[in-house]
Coordinates of C-alpha atoms in Angstrom, one line a residue:
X1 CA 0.0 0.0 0.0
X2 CA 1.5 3.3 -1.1
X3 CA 0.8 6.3 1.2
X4 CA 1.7 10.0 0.9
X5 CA 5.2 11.1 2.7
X6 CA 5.2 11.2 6.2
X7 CA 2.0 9.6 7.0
X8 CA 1.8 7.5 10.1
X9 CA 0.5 3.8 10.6
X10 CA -0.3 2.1 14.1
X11 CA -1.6 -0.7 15.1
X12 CA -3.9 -1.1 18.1
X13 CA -3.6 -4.7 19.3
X14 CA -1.9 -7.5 18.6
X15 CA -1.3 -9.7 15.3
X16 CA -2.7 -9.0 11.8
X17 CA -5.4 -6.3 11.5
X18 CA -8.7 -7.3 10.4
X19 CA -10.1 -3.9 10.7
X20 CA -9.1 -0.1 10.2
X21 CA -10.0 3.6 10.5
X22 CA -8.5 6.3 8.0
X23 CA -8.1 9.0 9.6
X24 CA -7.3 13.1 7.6
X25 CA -6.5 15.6 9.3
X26 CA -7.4 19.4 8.9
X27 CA -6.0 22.3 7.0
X28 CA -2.2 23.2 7.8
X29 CA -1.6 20.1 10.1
X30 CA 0.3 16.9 9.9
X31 CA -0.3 13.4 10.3
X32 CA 1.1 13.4 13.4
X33 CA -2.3 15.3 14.9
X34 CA -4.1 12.4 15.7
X35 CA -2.1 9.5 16.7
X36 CA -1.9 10.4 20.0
X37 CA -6.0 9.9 20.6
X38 CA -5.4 6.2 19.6
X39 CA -4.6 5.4 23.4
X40 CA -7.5 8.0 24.7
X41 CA -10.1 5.9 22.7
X42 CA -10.6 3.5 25.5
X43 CA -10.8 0.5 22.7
X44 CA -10.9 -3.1 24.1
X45 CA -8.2 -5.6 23.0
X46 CA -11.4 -8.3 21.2
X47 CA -9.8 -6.8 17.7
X48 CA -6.6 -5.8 15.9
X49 CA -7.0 -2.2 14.5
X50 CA -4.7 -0.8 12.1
X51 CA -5.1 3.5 11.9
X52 CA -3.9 5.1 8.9
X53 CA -2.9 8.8 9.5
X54 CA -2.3 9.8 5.5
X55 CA -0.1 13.1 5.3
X56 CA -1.7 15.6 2.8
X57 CA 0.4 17.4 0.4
X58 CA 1.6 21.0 0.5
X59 CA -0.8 23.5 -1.6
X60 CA -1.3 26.9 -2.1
X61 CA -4.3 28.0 0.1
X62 CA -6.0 31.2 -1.3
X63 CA -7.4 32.2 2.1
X64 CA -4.1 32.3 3.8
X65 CA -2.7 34.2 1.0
X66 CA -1.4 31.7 -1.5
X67 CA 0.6 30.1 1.3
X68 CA 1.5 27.2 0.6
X69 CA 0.6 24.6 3.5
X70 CA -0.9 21.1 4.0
X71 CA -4.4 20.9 2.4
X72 CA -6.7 18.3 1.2
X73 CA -8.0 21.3 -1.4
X74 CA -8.1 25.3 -1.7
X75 CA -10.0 27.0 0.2
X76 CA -10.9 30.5 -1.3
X77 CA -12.8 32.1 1.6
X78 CA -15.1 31.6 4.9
X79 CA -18.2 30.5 2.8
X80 CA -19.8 27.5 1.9
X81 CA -19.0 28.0 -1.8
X82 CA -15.4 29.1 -1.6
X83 CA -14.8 26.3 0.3
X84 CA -15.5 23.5 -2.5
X85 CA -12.6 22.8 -4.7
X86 CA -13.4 20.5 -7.3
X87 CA -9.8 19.3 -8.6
X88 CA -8.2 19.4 -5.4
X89 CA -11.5 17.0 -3.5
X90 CA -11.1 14.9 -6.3
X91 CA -7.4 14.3 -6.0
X92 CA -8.3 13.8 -2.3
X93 CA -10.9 11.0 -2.9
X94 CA -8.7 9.3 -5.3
X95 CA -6.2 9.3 -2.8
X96 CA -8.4 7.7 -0.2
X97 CA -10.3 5.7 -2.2
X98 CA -6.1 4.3 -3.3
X99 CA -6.0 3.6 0.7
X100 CA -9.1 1.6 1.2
X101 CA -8.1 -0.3 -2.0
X102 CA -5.0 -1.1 -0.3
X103 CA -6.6 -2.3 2.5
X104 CA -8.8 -4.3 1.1
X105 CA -5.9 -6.1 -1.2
X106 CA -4.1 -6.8 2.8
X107 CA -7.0 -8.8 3.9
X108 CA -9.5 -6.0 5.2
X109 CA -13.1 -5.8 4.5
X110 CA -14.5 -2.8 3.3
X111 CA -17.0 -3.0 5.8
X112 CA -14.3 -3.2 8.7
X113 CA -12.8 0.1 7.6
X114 CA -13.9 3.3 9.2
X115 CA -13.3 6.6 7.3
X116 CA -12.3 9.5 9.7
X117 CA -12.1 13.2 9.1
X118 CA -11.1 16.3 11.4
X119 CA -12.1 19.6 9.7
X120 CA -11.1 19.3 5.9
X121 CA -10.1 16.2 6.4
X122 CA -13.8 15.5 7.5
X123 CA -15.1 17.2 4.3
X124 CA -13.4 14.6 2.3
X125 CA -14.5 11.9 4.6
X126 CA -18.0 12.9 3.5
X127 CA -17.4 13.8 -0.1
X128 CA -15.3 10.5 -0.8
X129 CA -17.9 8.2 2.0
X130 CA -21.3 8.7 0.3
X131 CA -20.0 8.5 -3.5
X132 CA -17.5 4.9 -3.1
X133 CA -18.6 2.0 -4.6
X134 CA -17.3 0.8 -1.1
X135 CA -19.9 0.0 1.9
X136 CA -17.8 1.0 5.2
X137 CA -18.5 0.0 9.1
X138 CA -18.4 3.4 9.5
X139 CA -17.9 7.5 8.9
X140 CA -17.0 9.9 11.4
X141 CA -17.3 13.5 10.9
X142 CA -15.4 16.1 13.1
X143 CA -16.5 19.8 12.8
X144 CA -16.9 19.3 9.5
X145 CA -19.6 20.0 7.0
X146 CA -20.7 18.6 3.8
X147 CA -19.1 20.0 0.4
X148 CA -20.8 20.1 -2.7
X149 CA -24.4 19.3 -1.0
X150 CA -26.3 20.1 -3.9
X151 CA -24.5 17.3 -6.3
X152 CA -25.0 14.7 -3.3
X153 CA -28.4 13.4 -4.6
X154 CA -27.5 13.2 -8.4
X155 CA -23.8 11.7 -7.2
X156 CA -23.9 9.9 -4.0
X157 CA -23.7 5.8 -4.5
X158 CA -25.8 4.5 -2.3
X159 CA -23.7 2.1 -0.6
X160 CA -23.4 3.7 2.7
X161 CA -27.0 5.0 2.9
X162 CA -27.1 2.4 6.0
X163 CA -23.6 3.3 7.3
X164 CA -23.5 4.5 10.4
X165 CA -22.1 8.3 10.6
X166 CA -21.2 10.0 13.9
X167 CA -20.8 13.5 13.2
X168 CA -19.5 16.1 15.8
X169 CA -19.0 19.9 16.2
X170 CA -17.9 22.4 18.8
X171 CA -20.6 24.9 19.7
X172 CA -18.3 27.5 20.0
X173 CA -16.2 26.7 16.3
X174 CA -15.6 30.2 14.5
X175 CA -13.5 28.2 11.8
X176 CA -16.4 26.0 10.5
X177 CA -19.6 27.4 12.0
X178 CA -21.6 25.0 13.8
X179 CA -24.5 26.0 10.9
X180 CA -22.6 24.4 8.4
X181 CA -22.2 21.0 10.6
X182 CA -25.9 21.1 11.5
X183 CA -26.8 22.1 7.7
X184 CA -24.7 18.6 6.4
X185 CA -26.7 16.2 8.6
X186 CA -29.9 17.6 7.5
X187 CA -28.7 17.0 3.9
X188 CA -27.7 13.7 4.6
X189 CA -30.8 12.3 6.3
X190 CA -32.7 14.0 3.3
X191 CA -30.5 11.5 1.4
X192 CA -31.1 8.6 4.1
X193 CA -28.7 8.4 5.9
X194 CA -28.5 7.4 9.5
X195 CA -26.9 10.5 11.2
X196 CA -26.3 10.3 15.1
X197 CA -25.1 14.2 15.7
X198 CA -23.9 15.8 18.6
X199 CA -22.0 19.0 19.9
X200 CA -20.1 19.9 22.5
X201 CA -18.9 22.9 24.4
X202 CA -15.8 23.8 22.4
X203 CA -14.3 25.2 19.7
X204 CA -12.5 24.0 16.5
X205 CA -11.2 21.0 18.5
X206 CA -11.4 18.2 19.8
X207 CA -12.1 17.3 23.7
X208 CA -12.0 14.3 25.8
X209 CA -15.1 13.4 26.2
X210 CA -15.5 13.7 22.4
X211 CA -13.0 11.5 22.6
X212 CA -14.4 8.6 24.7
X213 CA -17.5 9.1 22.8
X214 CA -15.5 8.1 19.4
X215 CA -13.9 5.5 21.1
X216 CA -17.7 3.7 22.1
X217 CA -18.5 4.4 18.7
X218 CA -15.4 2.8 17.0
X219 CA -16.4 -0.1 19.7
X220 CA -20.0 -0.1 18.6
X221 CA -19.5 -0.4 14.7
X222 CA -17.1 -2.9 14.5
X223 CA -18.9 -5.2 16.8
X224 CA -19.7 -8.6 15.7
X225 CA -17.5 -7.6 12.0

């Protein structure tokens, strides 16, 4: 399985993996964010989890000037339509889709894979989730929100309509605006799917109880897989 540079791979358990989470990251961050939640998570030792941290590439990020940073896409400005770029999400879902596929060729189910998202990465989560061919145990969502929601009925597969998604959002978050999160669940259980939603006191973060909640929710969707 090829990944991207400096991306990070752990395993939770012990001996071959026979499920895993893929897990992006947010705007201008690294794959070394979220590795250190993995022990936080509270998971029990029944399976062998393999996380995959990818490492998004370095772009230039109108907002931020034309800097260039790590980005999953552009982001031209602080509204829902300058924040969908086309070419750079659909670089982005190849990419992931390239990871499940590897997965899948090592012995994983789709269905034992999560897909996992913080911020931009959780826009891809979304965007890549509800269009693969692929049926997941699972999407989770972190202040996040929905891109492209009006080409979601014409373009979304189907597959993951029973999927379960647990989608998150700080109630204070002046990044993505909790509106936007609530806005994407209300789209998505237009389309079908099964949404469970919840917000806590916080900002464009995460917190520990959000934390232990993910963790019972990891627990919950690979049960019995």
């Amino acid at each position: 399985m090829n990944l991207p540079p400096n991306s990070i791979e752990l395993v939770h358990g012990t001996g071959e993996a026979t499920h895993a989470v893929i897990w992006l990251h947010g705007l201008g961050a690294t794959a070394n964010d979220f590795p250190p939640i993995v022990p936080e998570l509270g998971l029990s030792d029944t399976r062998t989890i393999k996380f995959i941290f990818p490492q998004a590439p370095s772009r230039p990020i109108t907002i931020n000037g034309g800097m260039n940073m790590p980005g999953w896409y552009d982001i031209k400005g602080m509204n829902i339509e300058d924040k969908q770029d086309a070419e750079g999400m659909a670089q982005s879902q190849v990419l992931l889709e390239s990871i499940v596929s590897g997965l899948i060729d090592s012995g994983i189910k789709s269905t034992n894979i999560v897909l996992a998202g913080f911020s931009q990465g959780g826009a891809v989560t979304y965007f890549t989730g509800i269009r693969s061919q692929h049926k997941f145990a699972g999407l989770l969502a972190l202040s996040t929100y929905l891109p492209f929601d009006s080409d979601s009925q014409a373009q979304h597969s189907g597959a993951n309509v029973k999927t379960p998604i647990f989608a998150s959002h700080g109630t204070f978050d002046a990044v993505v605006p909790i509106g936007l999160g609530e806005m994407s669940v209300g789209v998505l259980k237009e389309l079908g799917y099964h949404v469970d939603w919840k917000t806590y006191p916080m900002e464009h973060q995460v917190a520990m109880e959000q934390i232990q909640d993910i963790g019972k929710w990891i627990e919950s969707v690979f049960r019995d897989k």
